Coordinates of C-alpha atoms in Angstrom, one line a residue:
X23 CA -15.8 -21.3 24.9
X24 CA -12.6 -20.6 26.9
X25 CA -10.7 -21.8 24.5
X26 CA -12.4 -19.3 21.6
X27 CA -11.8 -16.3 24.2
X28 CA -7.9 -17.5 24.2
X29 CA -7.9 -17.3 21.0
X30 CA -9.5 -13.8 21.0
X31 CA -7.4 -12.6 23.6
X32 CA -3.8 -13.9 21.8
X33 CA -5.5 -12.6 18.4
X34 CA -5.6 -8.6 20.2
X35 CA -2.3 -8.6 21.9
X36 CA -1.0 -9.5 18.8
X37 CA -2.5 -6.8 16.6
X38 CA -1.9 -4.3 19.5
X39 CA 2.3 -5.9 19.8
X40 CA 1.8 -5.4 15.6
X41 CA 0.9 -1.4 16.1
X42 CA 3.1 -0.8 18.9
X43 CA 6.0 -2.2 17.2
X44 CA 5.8 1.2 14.5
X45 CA 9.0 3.5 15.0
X46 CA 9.4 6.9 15.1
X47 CA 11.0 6.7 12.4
X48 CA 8.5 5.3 10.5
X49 CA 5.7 7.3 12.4
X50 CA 7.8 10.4 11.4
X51 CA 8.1 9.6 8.0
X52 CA 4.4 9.0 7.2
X53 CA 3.7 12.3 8.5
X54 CA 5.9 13.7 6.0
X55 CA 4.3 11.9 3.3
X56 CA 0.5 12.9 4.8
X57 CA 1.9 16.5 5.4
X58 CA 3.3 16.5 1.3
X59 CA -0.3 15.3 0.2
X60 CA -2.1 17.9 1.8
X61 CA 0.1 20.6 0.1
X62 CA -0.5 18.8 -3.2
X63 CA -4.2 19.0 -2.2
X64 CA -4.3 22.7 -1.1
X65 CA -2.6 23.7 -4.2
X66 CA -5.1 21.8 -6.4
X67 CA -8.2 23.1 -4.6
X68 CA -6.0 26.6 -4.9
X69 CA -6.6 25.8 -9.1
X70 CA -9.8 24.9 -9.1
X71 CA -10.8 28.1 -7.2
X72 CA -9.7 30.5 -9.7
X73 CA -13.0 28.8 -11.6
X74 CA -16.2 30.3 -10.2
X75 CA -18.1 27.4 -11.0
X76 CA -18.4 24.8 -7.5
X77 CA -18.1 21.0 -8.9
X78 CA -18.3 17.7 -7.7
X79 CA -14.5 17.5 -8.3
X80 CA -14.3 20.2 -6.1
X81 CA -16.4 18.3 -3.5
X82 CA -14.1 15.2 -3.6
X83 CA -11.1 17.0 -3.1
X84 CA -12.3 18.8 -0.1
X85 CA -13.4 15.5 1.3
X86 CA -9.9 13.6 0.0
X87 CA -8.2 16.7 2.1
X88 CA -10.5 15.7 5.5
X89 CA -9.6 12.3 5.3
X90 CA -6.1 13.0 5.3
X91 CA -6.1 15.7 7.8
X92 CA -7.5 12.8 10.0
X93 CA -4.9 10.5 8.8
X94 CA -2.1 12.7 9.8
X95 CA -3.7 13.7 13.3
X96 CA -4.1 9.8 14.2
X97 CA -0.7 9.7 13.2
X98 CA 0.4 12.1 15.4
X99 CA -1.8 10.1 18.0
X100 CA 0.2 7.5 17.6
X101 CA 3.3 9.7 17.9
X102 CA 2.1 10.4 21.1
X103 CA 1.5 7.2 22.6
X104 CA 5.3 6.3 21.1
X105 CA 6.3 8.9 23.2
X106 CA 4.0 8.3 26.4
X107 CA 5.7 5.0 26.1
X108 CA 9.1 6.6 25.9
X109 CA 8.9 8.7 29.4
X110 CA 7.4 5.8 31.0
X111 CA 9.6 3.6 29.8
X112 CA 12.9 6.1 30.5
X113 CA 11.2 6.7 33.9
X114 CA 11.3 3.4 35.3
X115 CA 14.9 2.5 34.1
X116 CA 15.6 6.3 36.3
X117 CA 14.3 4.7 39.0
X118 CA 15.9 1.2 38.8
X119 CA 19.5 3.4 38.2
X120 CA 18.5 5.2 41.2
X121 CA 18.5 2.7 43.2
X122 CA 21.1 0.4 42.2
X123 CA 23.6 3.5 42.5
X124 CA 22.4 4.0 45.7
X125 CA 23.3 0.1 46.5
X126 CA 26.4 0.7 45.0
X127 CA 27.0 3.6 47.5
X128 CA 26.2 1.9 50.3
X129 CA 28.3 -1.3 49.4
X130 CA 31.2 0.7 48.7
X131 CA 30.8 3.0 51.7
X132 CA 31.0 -0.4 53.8
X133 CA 34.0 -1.3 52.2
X134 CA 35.7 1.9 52.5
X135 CA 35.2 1.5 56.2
X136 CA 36.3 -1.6 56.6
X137 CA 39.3 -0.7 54.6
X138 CA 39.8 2.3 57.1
X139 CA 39.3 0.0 60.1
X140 CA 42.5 -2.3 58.8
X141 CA 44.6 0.4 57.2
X142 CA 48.0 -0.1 59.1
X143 CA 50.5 -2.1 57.7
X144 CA 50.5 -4.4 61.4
X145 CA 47.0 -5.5 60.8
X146 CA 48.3 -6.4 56.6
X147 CA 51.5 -8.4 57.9
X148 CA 49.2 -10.4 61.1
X149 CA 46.8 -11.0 58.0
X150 CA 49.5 -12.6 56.4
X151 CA 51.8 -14.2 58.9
X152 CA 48.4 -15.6 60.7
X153 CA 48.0 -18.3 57.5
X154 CA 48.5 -21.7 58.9
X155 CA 50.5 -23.1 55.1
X156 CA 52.4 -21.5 52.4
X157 CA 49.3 -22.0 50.2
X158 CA 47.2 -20.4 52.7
X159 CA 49.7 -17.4 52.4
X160 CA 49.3 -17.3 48.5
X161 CA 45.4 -17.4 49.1
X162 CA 45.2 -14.5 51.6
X163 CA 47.4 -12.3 48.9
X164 CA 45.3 -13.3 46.2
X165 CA 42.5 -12.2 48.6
X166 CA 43.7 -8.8 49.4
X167 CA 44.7 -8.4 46.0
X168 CA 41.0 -9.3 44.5
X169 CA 39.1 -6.8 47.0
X170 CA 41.4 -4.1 46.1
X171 CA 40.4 -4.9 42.2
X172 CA 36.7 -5.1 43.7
X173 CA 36.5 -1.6 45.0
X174 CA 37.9 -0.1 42.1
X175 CA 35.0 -2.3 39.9
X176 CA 32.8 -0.5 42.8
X177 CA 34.2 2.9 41.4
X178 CA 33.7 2.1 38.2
X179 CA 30.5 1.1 38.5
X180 CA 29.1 3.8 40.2
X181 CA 30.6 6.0 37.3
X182 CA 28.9 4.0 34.9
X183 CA 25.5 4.1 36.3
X184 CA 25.8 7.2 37.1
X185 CA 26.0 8.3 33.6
X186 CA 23.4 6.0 32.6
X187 CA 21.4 7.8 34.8
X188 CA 22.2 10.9 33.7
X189 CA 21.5 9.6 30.0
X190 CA 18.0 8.6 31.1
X191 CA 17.4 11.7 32.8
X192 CA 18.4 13.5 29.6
X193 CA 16.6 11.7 27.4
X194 CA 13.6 12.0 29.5
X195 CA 13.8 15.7 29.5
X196 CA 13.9 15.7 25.8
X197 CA 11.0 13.0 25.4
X198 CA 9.0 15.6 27.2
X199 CA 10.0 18.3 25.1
X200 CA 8.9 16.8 22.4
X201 CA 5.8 15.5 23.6
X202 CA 4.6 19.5 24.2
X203 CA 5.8 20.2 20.5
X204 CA 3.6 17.2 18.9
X205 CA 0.8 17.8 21.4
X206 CA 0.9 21.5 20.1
X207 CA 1.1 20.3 16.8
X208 CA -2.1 18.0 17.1
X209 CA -3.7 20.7 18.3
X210 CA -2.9 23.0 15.0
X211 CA -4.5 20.3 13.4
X212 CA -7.4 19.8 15.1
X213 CA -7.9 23.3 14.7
X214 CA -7.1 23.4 10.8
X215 CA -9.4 20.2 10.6
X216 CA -12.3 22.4 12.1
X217 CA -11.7 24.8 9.1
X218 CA -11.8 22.0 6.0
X219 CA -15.0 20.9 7.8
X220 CA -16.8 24.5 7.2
X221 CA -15.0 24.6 3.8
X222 CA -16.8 21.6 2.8
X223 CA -19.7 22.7 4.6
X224 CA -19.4 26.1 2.3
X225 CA -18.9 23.8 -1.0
X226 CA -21.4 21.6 0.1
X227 CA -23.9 25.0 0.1
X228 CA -22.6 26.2 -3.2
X229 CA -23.4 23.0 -4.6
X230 CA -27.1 22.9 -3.6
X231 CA -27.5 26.0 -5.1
X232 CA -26.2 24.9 -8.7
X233 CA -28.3 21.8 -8.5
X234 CA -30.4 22.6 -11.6
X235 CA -26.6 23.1 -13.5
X236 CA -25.3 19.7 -11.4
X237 CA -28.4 17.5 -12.4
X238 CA -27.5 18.9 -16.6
X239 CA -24.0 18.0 -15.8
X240 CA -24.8 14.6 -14.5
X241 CA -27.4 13.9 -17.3
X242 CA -24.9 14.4 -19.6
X243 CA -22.4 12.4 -18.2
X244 CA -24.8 9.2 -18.5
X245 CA -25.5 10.1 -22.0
X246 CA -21.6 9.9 -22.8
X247 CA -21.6 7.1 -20.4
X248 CA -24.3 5.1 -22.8
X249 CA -22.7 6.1 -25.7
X250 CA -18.8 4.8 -24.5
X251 CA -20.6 1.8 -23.1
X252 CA -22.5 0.8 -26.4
X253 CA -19.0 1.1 -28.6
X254 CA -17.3 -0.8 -26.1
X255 CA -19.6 -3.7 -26.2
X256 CA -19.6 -4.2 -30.2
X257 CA -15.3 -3.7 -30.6
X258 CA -15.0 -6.0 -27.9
X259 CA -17.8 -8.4 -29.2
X260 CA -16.3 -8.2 -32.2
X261 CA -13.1 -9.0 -30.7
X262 CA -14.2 -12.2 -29.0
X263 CA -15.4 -13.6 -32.2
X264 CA -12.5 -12.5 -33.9
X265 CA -10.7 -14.5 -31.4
X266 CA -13.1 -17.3 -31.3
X267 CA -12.8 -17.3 -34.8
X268 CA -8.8 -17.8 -35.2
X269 CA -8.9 -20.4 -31.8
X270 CA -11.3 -22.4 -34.1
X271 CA -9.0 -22.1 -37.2
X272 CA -6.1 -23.4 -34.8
X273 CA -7.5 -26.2 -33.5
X274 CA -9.2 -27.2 -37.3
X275 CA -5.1 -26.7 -38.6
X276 CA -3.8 -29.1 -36.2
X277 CA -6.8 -31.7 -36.7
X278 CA -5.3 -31.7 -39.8
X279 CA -1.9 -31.9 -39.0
X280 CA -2.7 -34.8 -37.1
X281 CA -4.4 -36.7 -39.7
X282 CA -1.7 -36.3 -42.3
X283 CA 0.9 -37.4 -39.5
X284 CA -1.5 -40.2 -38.2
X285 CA -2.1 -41.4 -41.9
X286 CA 2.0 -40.6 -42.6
X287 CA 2.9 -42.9 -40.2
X288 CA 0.0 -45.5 -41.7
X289 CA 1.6 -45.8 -45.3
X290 CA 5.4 -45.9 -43.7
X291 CA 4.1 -49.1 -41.8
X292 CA 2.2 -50.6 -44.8
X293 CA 5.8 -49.8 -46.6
X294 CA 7.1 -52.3 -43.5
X295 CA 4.4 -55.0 -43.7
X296 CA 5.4 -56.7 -47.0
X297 CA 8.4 -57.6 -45.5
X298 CA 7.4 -58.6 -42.5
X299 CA 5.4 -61.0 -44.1
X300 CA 7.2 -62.8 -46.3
X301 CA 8.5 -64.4 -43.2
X302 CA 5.0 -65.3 -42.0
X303 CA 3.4 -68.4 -44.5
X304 CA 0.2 -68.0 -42.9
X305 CA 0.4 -64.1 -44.2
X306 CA -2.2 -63.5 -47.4
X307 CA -0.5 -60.2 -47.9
X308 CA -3.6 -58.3 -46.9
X309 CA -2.6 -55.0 -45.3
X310 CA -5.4 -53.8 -42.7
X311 CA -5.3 -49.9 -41.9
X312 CA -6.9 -48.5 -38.7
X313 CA -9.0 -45.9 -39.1
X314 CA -8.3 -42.9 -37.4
X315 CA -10.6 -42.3 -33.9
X316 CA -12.7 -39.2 -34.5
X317 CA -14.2 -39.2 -30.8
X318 CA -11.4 -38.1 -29.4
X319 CA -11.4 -34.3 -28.2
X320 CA -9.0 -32.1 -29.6
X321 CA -7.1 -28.9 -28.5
X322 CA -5.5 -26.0 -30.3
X323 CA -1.8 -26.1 -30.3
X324 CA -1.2 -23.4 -28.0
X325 CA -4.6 -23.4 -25.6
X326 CA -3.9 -22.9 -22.4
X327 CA -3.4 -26.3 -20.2
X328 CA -3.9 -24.2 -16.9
X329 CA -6.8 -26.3 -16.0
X330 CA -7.9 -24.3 -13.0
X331 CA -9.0 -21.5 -15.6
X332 CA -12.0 -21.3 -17.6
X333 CA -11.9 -20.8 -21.1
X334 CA -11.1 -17.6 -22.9
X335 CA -10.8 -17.2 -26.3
X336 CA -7.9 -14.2 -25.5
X337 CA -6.0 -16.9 -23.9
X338 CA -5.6 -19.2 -26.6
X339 CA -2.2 -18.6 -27.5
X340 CA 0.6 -18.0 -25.1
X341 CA 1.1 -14.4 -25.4
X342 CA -2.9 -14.1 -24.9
X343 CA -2.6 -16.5 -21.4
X344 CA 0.6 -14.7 -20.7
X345 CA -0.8 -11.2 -20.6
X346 CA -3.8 -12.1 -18.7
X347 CA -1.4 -13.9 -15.9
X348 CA 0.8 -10.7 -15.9
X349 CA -2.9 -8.4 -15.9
X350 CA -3.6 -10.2 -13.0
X351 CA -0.3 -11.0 -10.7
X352 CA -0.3 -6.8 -10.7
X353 CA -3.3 -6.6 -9.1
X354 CA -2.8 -3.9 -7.0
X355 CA 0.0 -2.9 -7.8
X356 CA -0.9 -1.0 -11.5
X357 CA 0.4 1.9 -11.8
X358 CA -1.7 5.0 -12.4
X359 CA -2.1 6.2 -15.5
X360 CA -1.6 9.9 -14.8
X361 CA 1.4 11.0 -12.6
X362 CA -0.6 13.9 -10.5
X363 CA -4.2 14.5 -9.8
X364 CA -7.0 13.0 -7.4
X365 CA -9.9 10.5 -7.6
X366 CA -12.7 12.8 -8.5
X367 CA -15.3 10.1 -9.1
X368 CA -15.1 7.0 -7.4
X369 CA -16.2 3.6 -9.0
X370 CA -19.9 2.6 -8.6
X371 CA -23.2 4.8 -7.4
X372 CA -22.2 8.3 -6.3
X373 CA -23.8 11.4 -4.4
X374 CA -23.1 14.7 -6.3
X375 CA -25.5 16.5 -4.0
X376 CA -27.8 15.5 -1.6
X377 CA -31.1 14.6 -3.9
X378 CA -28.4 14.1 -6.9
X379 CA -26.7 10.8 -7.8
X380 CA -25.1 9.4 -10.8
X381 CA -23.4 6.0 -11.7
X382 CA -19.6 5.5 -12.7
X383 CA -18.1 2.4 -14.5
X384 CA -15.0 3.2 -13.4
X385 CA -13.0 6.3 -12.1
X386 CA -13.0 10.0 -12.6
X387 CA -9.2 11.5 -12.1
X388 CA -9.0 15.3 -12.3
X389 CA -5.7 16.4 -13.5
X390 CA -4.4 19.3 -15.3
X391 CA -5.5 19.9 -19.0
X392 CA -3.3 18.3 -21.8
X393 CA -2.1 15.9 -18.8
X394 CA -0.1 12.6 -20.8
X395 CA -2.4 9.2 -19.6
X396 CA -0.3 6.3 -19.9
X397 CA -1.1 2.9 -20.5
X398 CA -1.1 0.6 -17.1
X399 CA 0.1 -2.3 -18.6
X400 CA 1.5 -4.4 -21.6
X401 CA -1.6 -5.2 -24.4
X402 CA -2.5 -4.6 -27.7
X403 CA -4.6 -1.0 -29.1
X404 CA -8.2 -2.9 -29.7
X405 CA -9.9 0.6 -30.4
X406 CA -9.5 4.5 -31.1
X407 CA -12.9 5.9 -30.4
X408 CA -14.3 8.8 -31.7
X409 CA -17.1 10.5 -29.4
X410 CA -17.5 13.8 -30.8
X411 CA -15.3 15.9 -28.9
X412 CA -13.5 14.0 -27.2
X413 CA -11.7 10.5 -27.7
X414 CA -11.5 7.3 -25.9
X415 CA -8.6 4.2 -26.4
X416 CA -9.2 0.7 -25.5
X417 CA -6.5 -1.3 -24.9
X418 CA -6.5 -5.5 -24.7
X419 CA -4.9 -7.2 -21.9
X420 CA -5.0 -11.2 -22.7
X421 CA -8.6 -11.6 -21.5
X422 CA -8.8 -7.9 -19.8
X423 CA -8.8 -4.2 -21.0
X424 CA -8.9 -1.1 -20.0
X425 CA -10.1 2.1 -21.4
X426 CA -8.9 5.6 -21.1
X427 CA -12.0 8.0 -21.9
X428 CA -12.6 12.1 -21.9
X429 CA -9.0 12.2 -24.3
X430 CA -8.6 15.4 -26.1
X431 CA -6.2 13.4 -28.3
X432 CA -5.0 9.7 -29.1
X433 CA -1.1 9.2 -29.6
X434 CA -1.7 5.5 -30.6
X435 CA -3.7 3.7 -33.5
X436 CA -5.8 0.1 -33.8
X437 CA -3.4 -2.6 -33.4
X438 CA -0.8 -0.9 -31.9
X439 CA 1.3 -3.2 -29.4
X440 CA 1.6 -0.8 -26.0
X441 CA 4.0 -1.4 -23.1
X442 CA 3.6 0.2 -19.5
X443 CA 3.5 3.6 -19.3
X444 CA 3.3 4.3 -23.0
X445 CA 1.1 7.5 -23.4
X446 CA -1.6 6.9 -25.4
X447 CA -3.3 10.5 -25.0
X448 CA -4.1 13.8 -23.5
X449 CA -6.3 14.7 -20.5
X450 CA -9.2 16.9 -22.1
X451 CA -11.7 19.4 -20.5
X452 CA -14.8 17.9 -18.7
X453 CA -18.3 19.7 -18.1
X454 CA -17.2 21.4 -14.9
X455 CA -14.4 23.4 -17.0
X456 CA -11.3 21.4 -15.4
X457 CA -9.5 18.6 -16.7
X458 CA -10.2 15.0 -16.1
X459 CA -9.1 11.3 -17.5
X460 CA -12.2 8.5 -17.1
X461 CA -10.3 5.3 -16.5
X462 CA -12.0 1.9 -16.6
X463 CA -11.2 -1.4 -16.1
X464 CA -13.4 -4.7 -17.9
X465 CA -13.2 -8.5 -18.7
X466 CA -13.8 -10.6 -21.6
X467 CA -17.7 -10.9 -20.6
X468 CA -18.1 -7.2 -20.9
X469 CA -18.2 -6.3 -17.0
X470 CA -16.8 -3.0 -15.2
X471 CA -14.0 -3.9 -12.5
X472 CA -13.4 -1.5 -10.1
X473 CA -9.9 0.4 -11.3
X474 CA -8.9 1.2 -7.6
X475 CA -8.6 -2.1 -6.6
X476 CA -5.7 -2.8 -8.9
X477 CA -4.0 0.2 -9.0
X478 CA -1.3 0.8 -6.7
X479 CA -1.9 2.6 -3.5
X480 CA -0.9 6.2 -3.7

């Protein structure tokens, strides 16, 4: 038990050494990046204004701007502790250079005395003359010779520390002033963070009122959702057993190649045997061949030998295995496939309004109409999908894909080999009037990964 509550104890000081160890510059800097992202936010929620129209976008942005607001005064918390640290810190090394130049006072105020007290030249010379050898003699100059080089260190010293402490106490002064400055600065915060509160409060109202429009929206957003889903499933079902397919056709090709090596290498040694046995009088010239061992399992030439991994047909070949192991390795690190914009809809179940919800296989990004989405990784164009007015790509990834939805164009076609960041479209209009890209992320076995969780953090 004592030995857990060590463990506990070591574990917290640790985390706490961990967050106190954060500069000001760094501290600083992350405030610049907070205070940039809440412009970008307040200029996108000053867009979406100009439409009439409340919408869940408008909802999430509001919320995405409290969240941040919080961020950036916790950040300025921690500022502030930095900086309580700092003065109490600064204080304590005033008050340790206090007193040692006080010490240092003293000391040298004894030695001037003393000095005083055997400043004539009689007293020097008796000093001298008194020492009982010639080495003794040496000794006692070397003597007066080192406290004179003593009490000038004592002068120099006391200048030193006293500038030290002058640097402390200057330092202090401006550790204070800007403690006032962030503590006003926290409270301009607090206050603006009162404000996005009612603003989402007023949204919030707005959209309870438009519920009836919300649940059509919503309901029509499940339709597409159904519709994208069922194409998905049959290109990439079609896919796998076009994969299947060619793995199959592999591994039959190099059953084949084996047997005509196998049975190669039979006839070359029946070629050798005559020979052989003329030498042999007990030979009767009767060549036996060995038939070739069908229970043997067989690979294709290029499936994956990686035996920690279970079987995909996309990963038969090495650029198929190699695409999923770079798919992967990036987890988290993906980039985005739009360059501006905000996470609208989030992956999973959702709340549009209070009694409203709605599901999302992946996420909603509101950008600008006519926005360029970019691939988020090296693959190969599986599908261009029509769905009415708007169009959807699908793009293979060794085992994975992802699919960029709610285009109002494609720039790419089936089959089409893709690298990172190639655009493959245009951001189109969604049912709230503002422009959005649905991005989604799936497996071989048809199953909706959650697209924040390897995308880079923004």
């Amino acid at each position: 038990m004592i030995k857990k509550l060590l463990l506990l104890i070591f574990a917290f000081v640790i985390s706490f050494t961990a967050h106190a160890q954060d500069t000001k510059e760094e501290i600083q800097k992350r405030q610049q990046q907070l205070q940039k992202e809440l412009n970008d936010l307040n200029n996108t929620l000053a867009e979406i204004k100009k439409n009439k129209k409340q919408s869940i976008g408008q909802l999430a942005l509001v919320q995405k701007k409290l969240n941040t607001r919080q961020e950036l005064i916790n950040n300025i918390s921690s500022d502030l502790r930095r900086l309580d640290d700092d003065i109490y810190k600064n204080q304590l090394d005033i008050y340790r250079y206090t007193k040692e130049l006080d010490t240092l006072k003293t000391q040298y105020a004894q030695s001037l005395v003393f000095a005083y007290k055997n400043r004539s030249n009689y007293d020097y010379l008796n000093f001298l003359f008194s020492a009982t050898s010639f080495n003794d003699a040496v000794k006692r100059v070397a003597y007066l010779k080192s406290y004179r080089q003593y009490r000038e260190t004592q002068v120099n010293t006391i200048v030193k520390t006293q500038q030290l402490l002058q640097d402390k106490i200057s330092t202090l002064t401006s550790n204070k002033t800007e403690q006032n400055s962030t503590l006003k600065e926290q409270n301009k915060q607090l206050g603006v963070l009162e404000d996005d509160k009612k603003e989402k409060d007023e949204v919030v109202k707005d959209l309870k009122g438009q519920e009836s429009e919300i649940a059509a929206e919503i309901k029509n957003k499940e339709k597409m959702r159904v519709k994208l889903n069922q194409a998905l499933q049959t290109v990439i079902r079609r896919e796998v057993d076009e994969a299947r397919k060619q793995d199959q056709q592999r591994i039959a090709k190099q059953q084949e190649d084996d047997r005509k090596k196998k049975l190669a290498d039979q006839q070359q040694q029946q070629k050798q045997q005559p020979a052989q046995n003329n030498n042999n009088p007990n030979n009767n010239n009767t060549a036996v061949i060995t038939p070739p061992k069908n229970d043997q399992p067989v690979t294709g030439v290029a499936a994956p030998k990686n035996n920690n991994r279970s079987y995909s047909p996309f990963e038969s070949t090495p650029e198929g295995l190699t695409q999923s192991l770079n798919f992967e390795n990036n987890r988290g690190s993906l980039p985005w496939p739009v360059g501006s914009g905000y996470v609208s809809i989030h992956f999973g179940n959702y709340a549009a309004t209070e009694h409203i919800t709605g599901v999302s296989d992946g996420i909603t990004i509101s950008v600008p109409v006519g926005t360029n989405v970019k691939a988020v990784a090296d693959g190969t164009v599986s599908a261009v999908l029509d769905l009415g007015s708007t169009q959807a790509v699908l793009i293979r990834h060794g085992k994975y894909f992802t699919v960029y939805s709610n285009l109002s164009s494609a720039n790419v076609n089936k089959g089409d080999e893709v690298k990172s960041g190639t655009p493959v479209g245009r951001a189109a209009v969604d049912d709230s009037g503002e422009g959005a890209v649905l991005f989604e992320v799936m497996n071989e076995q048809k199953v909706f990964l959650d697209p924040e969780r390897w995308l880079k953090a923004r």
